[in-house]
Amino acid sequence: MPSQPTKILSMPVVRMILSALVAFSLDQLSKFAIIHWLDLPSVHTIHVWTPYLNFVMAWNTGVNFGFLSKYDGHCLLIAFSIAVALGLTAWIRNKHGWILPLATGAVVGGALGNALDRAIYGAVVDFLNMSCCGINNPYSFNVADILIVCGALFIGIGHEPKGTSGK
């Protein structure tokens, strides 16, 4: 008979929530460091490993790379992030295995991290800027964006066949 902690961890929603908490914490810790310790809003740019990695401050009032930034809809974007998080939580509850709950948690944690930015600052805190091979990327992104994209990829391609371990 499995112990109580093992039984709890076997529940997909619990795995998703733990993953979301880790994702949310990593995102918010990185943003706290950028804003309060490195003071990136004042210095605007910190060259970390030019041209591959720079910290470039950007307040994103839209969605991906500033899309829809002309419209003042940050309350709508917060509501959308929360709706996505709730929808994914409902969807994951009957899934099996580890990959889908962890990937879903990454998406949920990242979405809620960006939603919190919108609630606090009125915009998402973007600061990672990467360029390579003579291509100068003018856009910045953040840890939540990485988590959302990677989580979505694993949701799309990382499903486990029926009967694999994890239940």
PDB file of C-alpha atoms in Angstrom:
ATOM      1  CA  MET A   1       0.000   0.000   0.000  1.00  0.00           C
ATOM      2  CA  PRO A   2       1.538   3.373  -1.032  1.00  0.00           C
ATOM      3  CA  SER A   3       2.262   5.945   1.650  1.00  0.00           C
ATOM      4  CA  GLN A   4       0.159   9.120   1.868  1.00  0.00           C
ATOM      5  CA  PRO A   5       2.822  11.432   0.248  1.00  0.00           C
ATOM      6  CA  THR A   6       3.299   8.942  -2.603  1.00  0.00           C
ATOM      7  CA  LYS A   7      -0.458   8.745  -3.103  1.00  0.00           C
ATOM      8  CA  ILE A   8      -0.778  12.533  -3.183  1.00  0.00           C
ATOM      9  CA  LEU A   9       2.084  12.902  -5.698  1.00  0.00           C
ATOM     10  CA  SER A  10       0.401  10.362  -7.940  1.00  0.00           C
ATOM     11  CA  MET A  11      -2.420  12.860  -8.550  1.00  0.00           C
ATOM     12  CA  PRO A  12      -1.825  14.811 -11.802  1.00  0.00           C
ATOM     13  CA  VAL A  13      -3.283  18.073 -10.459  1.00  0.00           C
ATOM     14  CA  VAL A  14      -0.866  18.008  -7.505  1.00  0.00           C
ATOM     15  CA  ARG A  15       2.071  17.447  -9.883  1.00  0.00           C
ATOM     16  CA  MET A  16       0.822  20.304 -12.052  1.00  0.00           C
ATOM     17  CA  ILE A  17       0.427  22.631  -9.064  1.00  0.00           C
ATOM     18  CA  LEU A  18       3.936  21.849  -7.782  1.00  0.00           C
ATOM     19  CA  SER A  19       5.357  22.460 -11.252  1.00  0.00           C
ATOM     20  CA  ALA A  20       3.384  25.709 -11.534  1.00  0.00           C
ATOM     21  CA  LEU A  21       4.699  26.894  -8.158  1.00  0.00           C
ATOM     22  CA  VAL A  22       8.292  26.217  -9.201  1.00  0.00           C
ATOM     23  CA  ALA A  23       7.762  27.923 -12.588  1.00  0.00           C
ATOM     24  CA  PHE A  24       6.018  30.928 -11.020  1.00  0.00           C
ATOM     25  CA  SER A  25       8.745  31.267  -8.368  1.00  0.00           C
ATOM     26  CA  LEU A  26      11.603  31.103 -10.900  1.00  0.00           C
ATOM     27  CA  ASP A  27       9.905  33.711 -13.062  1.00  0.00           C
ATOM     28  CA  GLN A  28       9.153  36.118 -10.227  1.00  0.00           C
ATOM     29  CA  LEU A  29      12.584  35.695  -8.621  1.00  0.00           C
ATOM     30  CA  SER A  30      14.281  36.510 -11.928  1.00  0.00           C
ATOM     31  CA  LYS A  31      12.121  39.621 -12.359  1.00  0.00           C
ATOM     32  CA  PHE A  32      12.718  40.738  -8.781  1.00  0.00           C
ATOM     33  CA  ALA A  33      16.479  40.445  -9.329  1.00  0.00           C
ATOM     34  CA  ILE A  34      16.320  42.356 -12.620  1.00  0.00           C
ATOM     35  CA  ILE A  35      14.181  45.191 -11.235  1.00  0.00           C
ATOM     36  CA  HIS A  36      15.456  45.554  -7.668  1.00  0.00           C
ATOM     37  CA  TRP A  37      18.990  44.187  -7.578  1.00  0.00           C
ATOM     38  CA  LEU A  38      20.299  45.024 -11.047  1.00  0.00           C
ATOM     39  CA  ASP A  39      18.075  48.112 -11.439  1.00  0.00           C
ATOM     40  CA  LEU A  40      17.557  47.371 -15.128  1.00  0.00           C
ATOM     41  CA  PRO A  41      14.693  49.886 -15.485  1.00  0.00           C
ATOM     42  CA  SER A  42      17.247  52.663 -14.783  1.00  0.00           C
ATOM     43  CA  VAL A  43      20.287  51.321 -16.646  1.00  0.00           C
ATOM     44  CA  HIS A  44      18.160  49.839 -19.477  1.00  0.00           C
ATOM     45  CA  THR A  45      20.860  47.488 -20.844  1.00  0.00           C
ATOM     46  CA  ILE A  46      23.402  45.147 -19.285  1.00  0.00           C
ATOM     47  CA  HIS A  47      25.714  43.327 -21.673  1.00  0.00           C
ATOM     48  CA  VAL A  48      26.102  39.792 -20.363  1.00  0.00           C
ATOM     49  CA  TRP A  49      27.597  37.875 -23.303  1.00  0.00           C
ATOM     50  CA  THR A  50      27.439  40.151 -26.331  1.00  0.00           C
ATOM     51  CA  PRO A  51      25.812  39.598 -28.787  1.00  0.00           C
ATOM     52  CA  TYR A  52      24.333  36.308 -27.594  1.00  0.00           C
ATOM     53  CA  LEU A  53      22.788  37.403 -24.295  1.00  0.00           C
ATOM     54  CA  ASN A  54      21.977  40.873 -23.028  1.00  0.00           C
ATOM     55  CA  PHE A  55      19.554  42.136 -20.411  1.00  0.00           C
ATOM     56  CA  VAL A  56      17.449  44.808 -22.130  1.00  0.00           C
ATOM     57  CA  MET A  57      14.515  46.267 -20.198  1.00  0.00           C
ATOM     58  CA  ALA A  58      11.160  46.174 -21.951  1.00  0.00           C
ATOM     59  CA  TRP A  59       7.713  46.795 -20.497  1.00  0.00           C
ATOM     60  CA  ASN A  60       5.429  44.688 -22.679  1.00  0.00           C
ATOM     61  CA  THR A  61       1.847  45.928 -22.586  1.00  0.00           C
ATOM     62  CA  GLY A  62       0.781  43.539 -25.359  1.00  0.00           C
ATOM     63  CA  VAL A  63       1.379  39.857 -25.955  1.00  0.00           C
ATOM     64  CA  ASN A  64       4.172  38.126 -27.887  1.00  0.00           C
ATOM     65  CA  PHE A  65       6.802  40.697 -28.822  1.00  0.00           C
ATOM     66  CA  GLY A  66       4.419  43.579 -28.132  1.00  0.00           C
ATOM     67  CA  PHE A  67       1.598  42.384 -30.382  1.00  0.00           C
ATOM     68  CA  LEU A  68      -1.631  44.197 -29.415  1.00  0.00           C
ATOM     69  CA  SER A  69       0.297  46.743 -27.329  1.00  0.00           C
ATOM     70  CA  LYS A  70      -1.665  49.613 -28.938  1.00  0.00           C
ATOM     71  CA  TYR A  71      -4.785  48.517 -27.071  1.00  0.00           C
ATOM     72  CA  ASP A  72      -5.289  49.054 -23.348  1.00  0.00           C
ATOM     73  CA  GLY A  73      -6.481  45.589 -22.469  1.00  0.00           C
ATOM     74  CA  HIS A  74      -4.262  44.530 -19.598  1.00  0.00           C
ATOM     75  CA  CYS A  75      -7.304  43.520 -17.484  1.00  0.00           C
ATOM     76  CA  LEU A  76      -8.518  41.364 -20.371  1.00  0.00           C
ATOM     77  CA  LEU A  77      -5.053  39.783 -20.701  1.00  0.00           C
ATOM     78  CA  ILE A  78      -4.959  39.071 -16.941  1.00  0.00           C
ATOM     79  CA  ALA A  79      -8.402  37.439 -17.156  1.00  0.00           C
ATOM     80  CA  PHE A  80      -7.305  35.419 -20.187  1.00  0.00           C
ATOM     81  CA  SER A  81      -4.205  34.149 -18.337  1.00  0.00           C
ATOM     82  CA  ILE A  82      -6.314  33.089 -15.367  1.00  0.00           C
ATOM     83  CA  ALA A  83      -8.859  31.404 -17.652  1.00  0.00           C
ATOM     84  CA  VAL A  84      -6.089  29.471 -19.414  1.00  0.00           C
ATOM     85  CA  ALA A  85      -4.652  28.402 -16.050  1.00  0.00           C
ATOM     86  CA  LEU A  86      -8.054  27.199 -14.837  1.00  0.00           C
ATOM     87  CA  GLY A  87      -8.785  25.445 -18.125  1.00  0.00           C
ATOM     88  CA  LEU A  88      -5.456  23.610 -18.105  1.00  0.00           C
ATOM     89  CA  THR A  89      -5.983  22.629 -14.470  1.00  0.00           C
ATOM     90  CA  ALA A  90      -9.364  21.108 -15.337  1.00  0.00           C
ATOM     91  CA  TRP A  91      -7.913  19.385 -18.408  1.00  0.00           C
ATOM     92  CA  ILE A  92      -4.976  17.774 -16.577  1.00  0.00           C
ATOM     93  CA  ARG A  93      -6.933  16.201 -13.733  1.00  0.00           C
ATOM     94  CA  ASN A  94      -7.538  12.877 -15.519  1.00  0.00           C
ATOM     95  CA  LYS A  95      -4.218  12.618 -17.354  1.00  0.00           C
ATOM     96  CA  HIS A  96      -1.613  10.026 -16.482  1.00  0.00           C
ATOM     97  CA  GLY A  97       2.159  10.111 -16.263  1.00  0.00           C
ATOM     98  CA  TRP A  98       4.542  12.889 -15.376  1.00  0.00           C
ATOM     99  CA  ILE A  99       5.271  14.795 -18.573  1.00  0.00           C
ATOM    100  CA  LEU A 100       1.853  16.369 -19.136  1.00  0.00           C
ATOM    101  CA  PRO A 101       1.327  17.565 -15.539  1.00  0.00           C
ATOM    102  CA  LEU A 102       4.837  19.043 -15.337  1.00  0.00           C
ATOM    103  CA  ALA A 103       4.560  20.696 -18.749  1.00  0.00           C
ATOM    104  CA  THR A 104       1.097  22.021 -17.913  1.00  0.00           C
ATOM    105  CA  GLY A 105       2.459  23.403 -14.648  1.00  0.00           C
ATOM    106  CA  ALA A 106       5.185  25.245 -16.569  1.00  0.00           C
ATOM    107  CA  VAL A 107       2.556  26.897 -18.790  1.00  0.00           C
ATOM    108  CA  VAL A 108       0.288  27.739 -15.851  1.00  0.00           C
ATOM    109  CA  GLY A 109       3.145  29.110 -13.706  1.00  0.00           C
ATOM    110  CA  GLY A 110       4.471  31.204 -16.576  1.00  0.00           C
ATOM    111  CA  ALA A 111       1.029  32.548 -17.488  1.00  0.00           C
ATOM    112  CA  LEU A 112       0.277  33.490 -13.884  1.00  0.00           C
ATOM    113  CA  GLY A 113       3.723  35.094 -13.515  1.00  0.00           C
ATOM    114  CA  ASN A 114       3.051  37.336 -16.512  1.00  0.00           C
ATOM    115  CA  ALA A 115      -0.471  38.041 -15.231  1.00  0.00           C
ATOM    116  CA  LEU A 116       0.960  39.167 -11.881  1.00  0.00           C
ATOM    117  CA  ASP A 117       3.316  41.535 -13.725  1.00  0.00           C
ATOM    118  CA  ARG A 118       0.349  43.064 -15.529  1.00  0.00           C
ATOM    119  CA  ALA A 119      -1.514  43.482 -12.234  1.00  0.00           C
ATOM    120  CA  ILE A 120       1.472  45.086 -10.449  1.00  0.00           C
ATOM    121  CA  TYR A 121       3.180  47.090 -13.219  1.00  0.00           C
ATOM    122  CA  GLY A 122       0.525  47.332 -15.938  1.00  0.00           C
ATOM    123  CA  ALA A 123       2.913  45.478 -18.262  1.00  0.00           C
ATOM    124  CA  VAL A 124       4.971  42.297 -18.414  1.00  0.00           C
ATOM    125  CA  VAL A 125       8.608  42.607 -17.335  1.00  0.00           C
ATOM    126  CA  ASP A 126      10.725  41.447 -20.300  1.00  0.00           C
ATOM    127  CA  PHE A 127      14.509  41.554 -20.064  1.00  0.00           C
ATOM    128  CA  LEU A 128      16.206  38.677 -21.910  1.00  0.00           C
ATOM    129  CA  ASN A 129      17.531  39.648 -25.326  1.00  0.00           C
ATOM    130  CA  MET A 130      19.372  37.166 -27.521  1.00  0.00           C
ATOM    131  CA  SER A 131      20.974  37.696 -30.901  1.00  0.00           C
ATOM    132  CA  CYS A 132      23.227  35.585 -33.068  1.00  0.00           C
ATOM    133  CA  CYS A 133      24.981  35.259 -36.346  1.00  0.00           C
ATOM    134  CA  GLY A 134      24.672  38.884 -37.463  1.00  0.00           C
ATOM    135  CA  ILE A 135      20.947  39.020 -36.711  1.00  0.00           C
ATOM    136  CA  ASN A 136      20.139  41.765 -34.212  1.00  0.00           C
ATOM    137  CA  ASN A 137      17.015  40.801 -32.255  1.00  0.00           C
ATOM    138  CA  PRO A 138      15.186  43.944 -31.072  1.00  0.00           C
ATOM    139  CA  TYR A 139      12.817  42.044 -28.761  1.00  0.00           C
ATOM    140  CA  SER A 140      13.110  40.978 -25.133  1.00  0.00           C
ATOM    141  CA  PHE A 141      11.369  38.137 -23.334  1.00  0.00           C
ATOM    142  CA  ASN A 142      11.404  36.615 -19.845  1.00  0.00           C
ATOM    143  CA  VAL A 143      11.627  33.328 -17.950  1.00  0.00           C
ATOM    144  CA  ALA A 144       7.824  32.897 -18.011  1.00  0.00           C
ATOM    145  CA  ASP A 145       7.873  33.078 -21.806  1.00  0.00           C
ATOM    146  CA  ILE A 146      10.490  30.301 -21.938  1.00  0.00           C
ATOM    147  CA  LEU A 147       8.437  28.153 -19.561  1.00  0.00           C
ATOM    148  CA  ILE A 148       5.227  28.724 -21.536  1.00  0.00           C
ATOM    149  CA  VAL A 149       6.828  27.823 -24.874  1.00  0.00           C
ATOM    150  CA  CYS A 150       8.675  24.757 -23.541  1.00  0.00           C
ATOM    151  CA  GLY A 151       5.608  23.591 -21.614  1.00  0.00           C
ATOM    152  CA  ALA A 152       3.385  23.995 -24.660  1.00  0.00           C
ATOM    153  CA  LEU A 153       5.866  22.027 -26.798  1.00  0.00           C
ATOM    154  CA  PHE A 154       5.894  19.184 -24.296  1.00  0.00           C
ATOM    155  CA  ILE A 155       2.100  19.226 -24.084  1.00  0.00           C
ATOM    156  CA  GLY A 156       1.965  18.997 -27.862  1.00  0.00           C
ATOM    157  CA  ILE A 157       4.604  16.330 -28.420  1.00  0.00           C
ATOM    158  CA  GLY A 158       5.417  14.943 -25.003  1.00  0.00           C
ATOM    159  CA  HIS A 159       2.358  12.897 -24.205  1.00  0.00           C
ATOM    160  CA  GLU A 160       3.024   9.469 -22.754  1.00  0.00           C
ATOM    161  CA  PRO A 161       1.364   6.432 -24.322  1.00  0.00           C
ATOM    162  CA  LYS A 162      -1.345   4.722 -22.286  1.00  0.00           C
ATOM    163  CA  GLY A 163      -0.006   2.230 -19.821  1.00  0.00           C
ATOM    164  CA  THR A 164       3.290   3.986 -19.039  1.00  0.00           C
ATOM    165  CA  SER A 165       4.412   4.599 -15.499  1.00  0.00           C
ATOM    166  CA  GLY A 166       3.152   7.456 -13.421  1.00  0.00           C
ATOM    167  CA  LYS A 167      -0.298   6.413 -12.305  1.00  0.00           C
TER     168      LYS A 167
END
